[in-house]
Every structure is written in C-alpha cells, then in structure tokens.
Amino acid sequence: MRKRLVIANWKMNGSLALADEVLADFSAKSNVDVIVVPPSVYVSRLIESAEGSFDVGLQDVSQFENGAHTGDVSAAMVAELGATAVLVGHSERRGEHGESDATVAAKGLQVLAAGLMPVICVGESLAERESGKATARVRAQIEAQADCLRFGGEIAIAYEPIWAIGTGKSASALEAVAMLREIRGVLREVSAERADGIRILYGGSVNGENAAELFSHDEIEGVLVGGASLDTEQFAAIIRAADV
Ligand code: 13P
C-alpha cells in the first residue's frame, strides 16, 4: 500500500492564529503525506514556516495562464510561492461559481503544466444518489478530465459526495470504497498507463472518530478534510489513523 495523503481544506475559515497553531502541531513527521490548504492569503505564511513538515496547497486557481483576469491567481504564481497542490472542481466551486467540467479540466491542465498536483474533486448530489445516478455522475466527471489524466505528472482524485460535505453524515466506508473502486476502473479505461499512479481520496465529514474505520480499507488512499481540519487535535487524530 502506498503512502496515504491527508489534506486539510480550510475553505474560507481560519486565521493567522490558526496558521501558527497548525505549525506548532506538525513538527512531528509521520509516514503520511500532509497538505494544508488554507485560504490563499495565508499560503505564504504557512509555506515560510512549514519547513517541510507538510506541504501547502491552494483551493482554486485560474483556468488561464495569465492576463486580465481580476481576482484570479495563476498556477505559475502558485508554483513560484512553493505550494505543491491545488484543489480543482470542489463542489463548492462548481455550485457557487458555476464551474463546469470543462472549466475544471482547464484548471487541472494549468496546474499540471506548472508542475503542481491537481486534486480533482468529484461527487454526486443527494438527488443523484437517491435516484441511482451516483455512479454515472461520478464516471462522467472523471471522463471529463481525460486530458488531465493523460497529461502526466502527479494527480489525486477526491471523491466527495455532496450530501456528506459539512453534514456530519460521512458516507459509510463501504459506500466510499465502492465508489473509489468504480473511479479506479474509469481511470484505467481513460489511461491504463497512468491510472495506478493516481491516489484516490475520500472526503465528506471525515473526523477523528470515523477516520480509523475509513482507513481500515486499502482503497482509501487518503482523505480530504474540511471542518475537522480546523481543529488541530482532530486533524492530528486523522493523520495518526492514516499512518498504518
Ligand atoms: P467536511 O469535512 O467539513 O465535510 O468538508 C469536506 C470537504 O468539502 C473537504 O473538501
């Protein structure tokens, strides 16, 4: 089993004080890859002080290389700072900012071209799950990223069912594993050569209590953590659970 990846997505939460608290907590290294993804204004602060105990990522990036795009940040700028990963296609970006699969794909390609790792987020809504369309939805979202998947460079996929995000109701480990296997199958169809190099993560109400059960399954190669990543003790417990 390869090294697991635990990512903290602070979303639009946290503060400089939290950044300092997190830094104090991550001095110990574990056999887990950890990426902290704070709001972009805190990225430099975290990178300067992390001293390699963990990596730092961004929550979003422009789909364009550069130019007149007020408010956007390019992947090259992210790379210049020393961040290593960028979330693309989070359901909150897709939902609140109308990001289509095509936009997500363009962002993923920018991230890869800058030598960074895109964490491509996919996941179905509650209505899609209840009407038996979850698998088809997630398959389509992955297939739409074919150009990225074939591009080369490190990629992670995060399966985050929308109904499990911020609700306290995680998918069961078996529901997560079933979808992760499905995703692995689509990756192999899209790029047999690259599929097995891609880590597939689960996200949605992961916390210090349910992490061990999730990580009892080898298919769960990491987690993308929202709310519980703001609590340094919870987040440390998740990292310990991943370290098996
Ligand atoms: P929660 O862990 O708060 O459910 O958020 C999950 C998520 O969206 C991480 O990207």
mmCIF file of C-alpha atoms and ligand atoms in Angstrom:
data_model
loop_
_atom_site.group_PDB
_atom_site.id
_atom_site.type_symbol
_atom_site.label_atom_id
_atom_site.label_comp_id
_atom_site.label_asym_id
_atom_site.label_seq_id
_atom_site.Cartn_x
_atom_site.Cartn_y
_atom_site.Cartn_z
ATOM 1 C CA MET A 1 0.000 0.000 0.000
ATOM 2 C CA ARG A 2 1.362 3.417 -0.884
ATOM 3 C CA LYS A 3 1.766 6.384 1.423
ATOM 4 C CA ARG A 4 -1.552 7.969 2.267
ATOM 5 C CA LEU A 5 -2.398 11.595 1.608
ATOM 6 C CA VAL A 6 -4.296 13.676 4.157
ATOM 7 C CA ILE A 7 -5.404 17.115 3.007
ATOM 8 C CA ALA A 8 -6.821 19.894 5.175
ATOM 9 C CA ASN A 9 -9.210 22.121 3.245
ATOM 10 C CA TRP A 10 -9.845 25.121 5.468
ATOM 11 C CA LYS A 11 -12.305 26.579 2.927
ATOM 12 C CA MET A 12 -12.996 30.229 3.939
ATOM 13 C CA ASN A 13 -12.179 29.587 7.587
ATOM 14 C CA GLY A 14 -9.224 30.015 9.873
ATOM 15 C CA SER A 15 -6.956 32.895 10.723
ATOM 16 C CA LEU A 16 -3.289 33.717 11.059
ATOM 17 C CA ALA A 17 -3.595 32.441 14.630
ATOM 18 C CA LEU A 18 -4.777 29.046 13.337
ATOM 19 C CA ALA A 19 -1.895 29.003 10.884
ATOM 20 C CA ASP A 20 0.520 29.407 13.781
ATOM 21 C CA GLU A 21 -1.270 26.747 15.846
ATOM 22 C CA VAL A 22 -1.110 24.275 12.960
ATOM 23 C CA LEU A 23 2.578 24.918 12.528
ATOM 24 C CA ALA A 24 3.227 24.198 16.161
ATOM 25 C CA ASP A 25 1.365 20.890 15.853
ATOM 26 C CA PHE A 26 3.077 19.447 12.802
ATOM 27 C CA SER A 27 6.626 19.311 13.949
ATOM 28 C CA ALA A 28 6.468 15.518 14.204
ATOM 29 C CA LYS A 29 6.778 13.707 10.892
ATOM 30 C CA SER A 30 4.645 10.709 10.105
ATOM 31 C CA ASN A 31 4.536 8.231 7.268
ATOM 32 C CA VAL A 32 1.690 10.205 5.718
ATOM 33 C CA ASP A 33 1.767 12.987 3.134
ATOM 34 C CA VAL A 34 0.035 16.019 4.621
ATOM 35 C CA ILE A 35 -1.090 19.053 2.649
ATOM 36 C CA VAL A 36 -2.664 22.066 4.346
ATOM 37 C CA VAL A 37 -4.856 24.136 2.047
ATOM 38 C CA PRO A 38 -5.717 27.436 3.724
ATOM 39 C CA PRO A 39 -7.382 30.491 2.170
ATOM 40 C CA SER A 40 -4.922 31.798 -0.423
ATOM 41 C CA VAL A 41 -3.932 34.873 1.606
ATOM 42 C CA TYR A 42 -2.403 32.605 4.266
ATOM 43 C CA VAL A 43 -0.465 30.389 1.874
ATOM 44 C CA SER A 44 2.843 32.293 2.001
ATOM 45 C CA ARG A 45 2.788 32.430 5.783
ATOM 46 C CA LEU A 46 2.304 28.684 6.035
ATOM 47 C CA ILE A 47 4.919 27.867 3.426
ATOM 48 C CA GLU A 48 7.546 30.086 5.041
ATOM 49 C CA SER A 49 7.125 28.447 8.399
ATOM 50 C CA ALA A 50 6.268 24.848 7.457
ATOM 51 C CA GLU A 51 9.920 23.949 6.914
ATOM 52 C CA GLY A 52 8.961 20.805 5.086
ATOM 53 C CA SER A 53 6.842 19.224 7.859
ATOM 54 C CA PHE A 54 3.881 19.430 5.489
ATOM 55 C CA ASP A 55 3.055 20.751 2.056
ATOM 56 C CA VAL A 56 0.777 23.673 1.309
ATOM 57 C CA GLY A 57 -1.813 23.947 -1.435
ATOM 58 C CA LEU A 58 -4.417 26.299 -2.854
ATOM 59 C CA GLN A 59 -8.174 25.862 -3.007
ATOM 60 C CA ASP A 60 -8.529 27.111 -6.569
ATOM 61 C CA VAL A 61 -6.594 28.571 -9.488
ATOM 62 C CA SER A 62 -7.352 30.357 -12.750
ATOM 63 C CA GLN A 63 -8.084 28.344 -15.867
ATOM 64 C CA PHE A 64 -5.990 30.892 -17.775
ATOM 65 C CA GLU A 65 -2.223 31.138 -17.988
ATOM 66 C CA ASN A 66 -2.063 34.880 -17.224
ATOM 67 C CA GLY A 67 -3.621 38.196 -18.281
ATOM 68 C CA ALA A 68 -6.593 40.408 -17.481
ATOM 69 C CA HIS A 69 -8.466 38.199 -15.013
ATOM 70 C CA THR A 70 -9.051 40.353 -11.959
ATOM 71 C CA GLY A 71 -9.093 38.422 -8.728
ATOM 72 C CA ASP A 72 -7.546 35.290 -10.205
ATOM 73 C CA VAL A 73 -4.225 33.676 -9.428
ATOM 74 C CA SER A 74 -2.276 31.643 -11.968
ATOM 75 C CA ALA A 75 -0.834 28.183 -11.447
ATOM 76 C CA ALA A 76 2.651 29.525 -12.226
ATOM 77 C CA MET A 77 2.288 32.022 -9.358
ATOM 78 C CA VAL A 78 1.272 29.218 -7.041
ATOM 79 C CA ALA A 79 4.320 27.209 -8.090
ATOM 80 C CA GLU A 80 6.578 30.235 -7.604
ATOM 81 C CA LEU A 81 5.417 30.514 -3.992
ATOM 82 C CA GLY A 82 6.353 26.920 -3.294
ATOM 83 C CA ALA A 83 2.869 25.437 -2.935
ATOM 84 C CA THR A 84 2.655 21.920 -4.306
ATOM 85 C CA ALA A 85 -1.017 21.178 -4.939
ATOM 86 C CA VAL A 86 -4.264 22.834 -5.995
ATOM 87 C CA LEU A 87 -7.826 21.667 -5.419
ATOM 88 C CA VAL A 88 -9.816 21.832 -8.643
ATOM 89 C CA GLY A 89 -13.516 21.249 -9.116
ATOM 90 C CA HIS A 90 -14.533 21.277 -5.465
ATOM 91 C CA SER A 91 -18.332 21.024 -5.330
ATOM 92 C CA GLU A 92 -18.480 24.435 -3.654
ATOM 93 C CA ARG A 93 -16.671 25.948 -6.657
ATOM 94 C CA ARG A 94 -18.851 24.019 -9.078
ATOM 95 C CA GLY A 95 -22.003 25.062 -7.193
ATOM 96 C CA GLU A 96 -21.282 28.645 -6.100
ATOM 97 C CA HIS A 97 -19.183 29.698 -9.082
ATOM 98 C CA GLY A 98 -20.822 27.669 -11.825
ATOM 99 C CA GLU A 99 -17.642 25.799 -12.721
ATOM 100 C CA SER A 100 -18.337 23.281 -15.474
ATOM 101 C CA ASP A 101 -16.411 20.077 -16.103
ATOM 102 C CA ALA A 102 -14.669 21.927 -18.967
ATOM 103 C CA THR A 103 -13.547 24.737 -16.635
ATOM 104 C CA VAL A 104 -12.307 22.195 -14.121
ATOM 105 C CA ALA A 105 -10.361 20.414 -16.863
ATOM 106 C CA ALA A 106 -8.768 23.691 -17.993
ATOM 107 C CA LYS A 107 -7.733 24.432 -14.415
ATOM 108 C CA GLY A 108 -6.331 20.940 -13.965
ATOM 109 C CA LEU A 109 -4.202 21.349 -17.092
ATOM 110 C CA GLN A 110 -2.857 24.700 -15.859
ATOM 111 C CA VAL A 111 -1.907 23.084 -12.554
ATOM 112 C CA LEU A 112 -0.150 20.173 -14.267
ATOM 113 C CA ALA A 113 1.627 22.457 -16.714
ATOM 114 C CA ALA A 114 3.015 24.393 -13.740
ATOM 115 C CA GLY A 115 4.410 21.147 -12.322
ATOM 116 C CA LEU A 116 1.913 21.002 -9.450
ATOM 117 C CA MET A 117 -0.516 18.297 -8.386
ATOM 118 C CA PRO A 118 -4.205 18.885 -9.074
ATOM 119 C CA VAL A 119 -6.573 17.305 -6.576
ATOM 120 C CA ILE A 120 -9.581 16.801 -8.812
ATOM 121 C CA CYS A 121 -12.800 16.745 -6.782
ATOM 122 C CA VAL A 122 -15.856 14.798 -7.913
ATOM 123 C CA GLY A 123 -19.048 13.671 -6.256
ATOM 124 C CA GLU A 124 -22.777 13.316 -6.678
ATOM 125 C CA SER A 125 -25.664 15.231 -5.091
ATOM 126 C CA LEU A 126 -28.183 13.648 -2.744
ATOM 127 C CA ALA A 127 -30.817 13.640 -5.501
ATOM 128 C CA GLU A 128 -28.419 11.832 -7.832
ATOM 129 C CA ARG A 129 -27.619 9.220 -5.182
ATOM 130 C CA GLU A 130 -31.277 8.683 -4.306
ATOM 131 C CA SER A 131 -32.240 8.259 -7.937
ATOM 132 C CA GLY A 132 -29.499 5.685 -8.549
ATOM 133 C CA LYS A 133 -27.420 8.051 -10.703
ATOM 134 C CA ALA A 134 -24.403 8.479 -8.410
ATOM 135 C CA THR A 135 -22.074 6.190 -10.323
ATOM 136 C CA ALA A 136 -22.996 7.614 -13.719
ATOM 137 C CA ARG A 137 -22.474 11.150 -12.437
ATOM 138 C CA VAL A 138 -19.050 10.441 -10.973
ATOM 139 C CA ARG A 139 -17.974 8.440 -14.040
ATOM 140 C CA ALA A 140 -18.902 11.387 -16.270
ATOM 141 C CA GLN A 141 -16.995 13.821 -14.058
ATOM 142 C CA ILE A 142 -13.860 11.660 -14.260
ATOM 143 C CA GLU A 143 -14.176 11.060 -18.008
ATOM 144 C CA ALA A 144 -14.378 14.842 -18.494
ATOM 145 C CA GLN A 145 -10.868 15.055 -17.020
ATOM 146 C CA ALA A 146 -9.355 12.709 -19.616
ATOM 147 C CA ASP A 147 -6.876 15.315 -20.906
ATOM 148 C CA CYS A 148 -5.531 15.857 -17.394
ATOM 149 C CA LEU A 149 -5.426 12.152 -16.638
ATOM 150 C CA ARG A 150 -3.315 11.528 -19.733
ATOM 151 C CA PHE A 151 -1.104 14.607 -19.319
ATOM 152 C CA GLY A 152 1.474 13.122 -16.965
ATOM 153 C CA GLY A 153 2.519 14.413 -13.570
ATOM 154 C CA GLU A 154 1.117 13.635 -10.166
ATOM 155 C CA ILE A 155 -2.661 13.723 -9.759
ATOM 156 C CA ALA A 156 -5.044 12.897 -6.931
ATOM 157 C CA ILE A 157 -8.786 12.371 -7.193
ATOM 158 C CA ALA A 158 -11.023 13.231 -4.250
ATOM 159 C CA TYR A 159 -14.442 11.602 -4.141
ATOM 160 C CA GLU A 160 -16.621 13.914 -2.092
ATOM 161 C CA PRO A 161 -20.340 13.120 -2.200
ATOM 162 C CA ILE A 162 -22.062 16.489 -1.806
ATOM 163 C CA TRP A 163 -24.545 15.077 0.719
ATOM 164 C CA ALA A 164 -21.669 14.156 3.037
ATOM 165 C CA ILE A 165 -19.909 17.535 2.954
ATOM 166 C CA GLY A 166 -20.337 19.552 6.141
ATOM 167 C CA THR A 167 -23.351 17.490 7.187
ATOM 168 C CA GLY A 168 -21.725 15.307 9.833
ATOM 169 C CA LYS A 169 -23.003 12.343 7.812
ATOM 170 C CA SER A 170 -19.999 10.675 6.229
ATOM 171 C CA ALA A 171 -20.514 8.078 3.538
ATOM 172 C CA SER A 172 -20.044 4.658 5.116
ATOM 173 C CA ALA A 173 -16.656 3.120 4.492
ATOM 174 C CA LEU A 174 -18.307 0.579 2.192
ATOM 175 C CA GLU A 175 -20.124 3.254 0.169
ATOM 176 C CA ALA A 176 -16.849 5.139 -0.177
ATOM 177 C CA VAL A 177 -14.890 2.029 -1.151
ATOM 178 C CA ALA A 178 -17.484 1.034 -3.761
ATOM 179 C CA MET A 179 -17.204 4.428 -5.461
ATOM 180 C CA LEU A 180 -13.420 4.513 -5.189
ATOM 181 C CA ARG A 181 -13.257 1.137 -6.963
ATOM 182 C CA GLU A 182 -15.550 2.481 -9.646
ATOM 183 C CA ILE A 183 -13.293 5.518 -10.052
ATOM 184 C CA ARG A 184 -10.200 3.300 -10.337
ATOM 185 C CA GLY A 185 -11.984 1.413 -13.106
ATOM 186 C CA VAL A 186 -12.742 4.608 -15.032
ATOM 187 C CA LEU A 187 -9.163 5.807 -14.608
ATOM 188 C CA ARG A 188 -7.945 2.545 -16.147
ATOM 189 C CA GLU A 189 -10.343 2.957 -19.054
ATOM 190 C CA VAL A 190 -9.168 6.524 -19.657
ATOM 191 C CA SER A 191 -5.455 5.912 -19.169
ATOM 192 C CA ALA A 192 -4.321 2.357 -18.436
ATOM 193 C CA GLU A 193 -0.777 3.662 -18.260
ATOM 194 C CA ARG A 194 -1.330 6.326 -15.608
ATOM 195 C CA ALA A 195 -4.324 5.037 -13.625
ATOM 196 C CA ASP A 196 -2.491 3.140 -10.954
ATOM 197 C CA GLY A 197 -0.204 6.072 -10.166
ATOM 198 C CA ILE A 198 -3.150 8.225 -9.086
ATOM 199 C CA ARG A 199 -4.152 8.335 -5.416
ATOM 200 C CA ILE A 200 -7.885 8.317 -4.781
ATOM 201 C CA LEU A 201 -9.149 10.020 -1.630
ATOM 202 C CA TYR A 202 -12.471 10.238 0.164
ATOM 203 C CA GLY A 203 -13.913 13.459 1.600
ATOM 204 C CA GLY A 204 -17.114 14.345 3.437
ATOM 205 C CA SER A 205 -17.487 14.640 7.239
ATOM 206 C CA VAL A 206 -14.221 12.843 7.957
ATOM 207 C CA ASN A 207 -13.223 13.321 11.591
ATOM 208 C CA GLY A 208 -11.026 11.895 14.325
ATOM 209 C CA GLU A 209 -13.673 9.307 15.176
ATOM 210 C CA ASN A 210 -14.530 7.812 11.773
ATOM 211 C CA ALA A 211 -11.062 8.021 10.187
ATOM 212 C CA ALA A 212 -9.837 4.677 11.527
ATOM 213 C CA GLU A 213 -12.812 2.821 10.034
ATOM 214 C CA LEU A 214 -12.277 4.539 6.668
ATOM 215 C CA PHE A 215 -8.566 3.742 6.724
ATOM 216 C CA SER A 216 -9.194 0.086 7.519
ATOM 217 C CA HIS A 217 -9.772 -0.179 3.746
ATOM 218 C CA ASP A 218 -6.711 -0.075 1.487
ATOM 219 C CA GLU A 219 -8.764 1.528 -1.304
ATOM 220 C CA ILE A 220 -8.993 4.729 0.752
ATOM 221 C CA GLU A 221 -5.611 6.205 -0.074
ATOM 222 C CA GLY A 222 -6.228 9.449 1.711
ATOM 223 C CA VAL A 223 -8.848 11.921 2.859
ATOM 224 C CA LEU A 224 -9.844 15.493 2.103
ATOM 225 C CA VAL A 225 -10.938 17.038 5.381
ATOM 226 C CA GLY A 226 -12.987 20.208 5.822
ATOM 227 C CA GLY A 227 -14.411 21.085 9.250
ATOM 228 C CA ALA A 228 -12.301 18.687 11.299
ATOM 229 C CA SER A 229 -9.094 20.128 9.825
ATOM 230 C CA LEU A 230 -9.747 23.382 11.710
ATOM 231 C CA ASP A 231 -9.374 21.531 14.985
ATOM 232 C CA THR A 232 -5.717 20.637 15.303
ATOM 233 C CA GLU A 233 -6.383 17.711 17.671
ATOM 234 C CA GLN A 234 -8.977 16.189 15.342
ATOM 235 C CA PHE A 235 -6.699 16.668 12.371
ATOM 236 C CA ALA A 236 -3.762 15.098 14.179
ATOM 237 C CA ALA A 237 -6.006 12.114 15.052
ATOM 238 C CA ILE A 238 -6.903 11.698 11.364
ATOM 239 C CA ILE A 239 -3.219 11.712 10.411
ATOM 240 C CA ARG A 240 -2.493 9.078 13.070
ATOM 241 C CA ALA A 241 -5.339 6.927 11.723
ATOM 242 C CA ALA A 242 -3.871 7.198 8.214
ATOM 243 C CA ASP A 243 -0.423 6.189 9.419
ATOM 244 C CA VAL A 244 -0.736 2.423 9.236
HETATM 245 P P1 13P B 1 -16.251 18.445 5.667
HETATM 246 O O1 13P B 1 -15.104 17.593 6.143
HETATM 247 O O2 13P B 1 -16.460 19.663 6.507
HETATM 248 O O3 13P B 1 -17.486 17.632 5.471
HETATM 249 O O4 13P B 1 -15.838 19.021 4.228
HETATM 250 C C1 13P B 1 -15.388 18.133 3.272
HETATM 251 C C2 13P B 1 -14.835 18.911 2.142
HETATM 252 O O5 13P B 1 -15.566 19.510 1.380
HETATM 253 C C3 13P B 1 -13.369 18.954 2.001
HETATM 254 O O6 13P B 1 -13.014 19.499 0.773
#
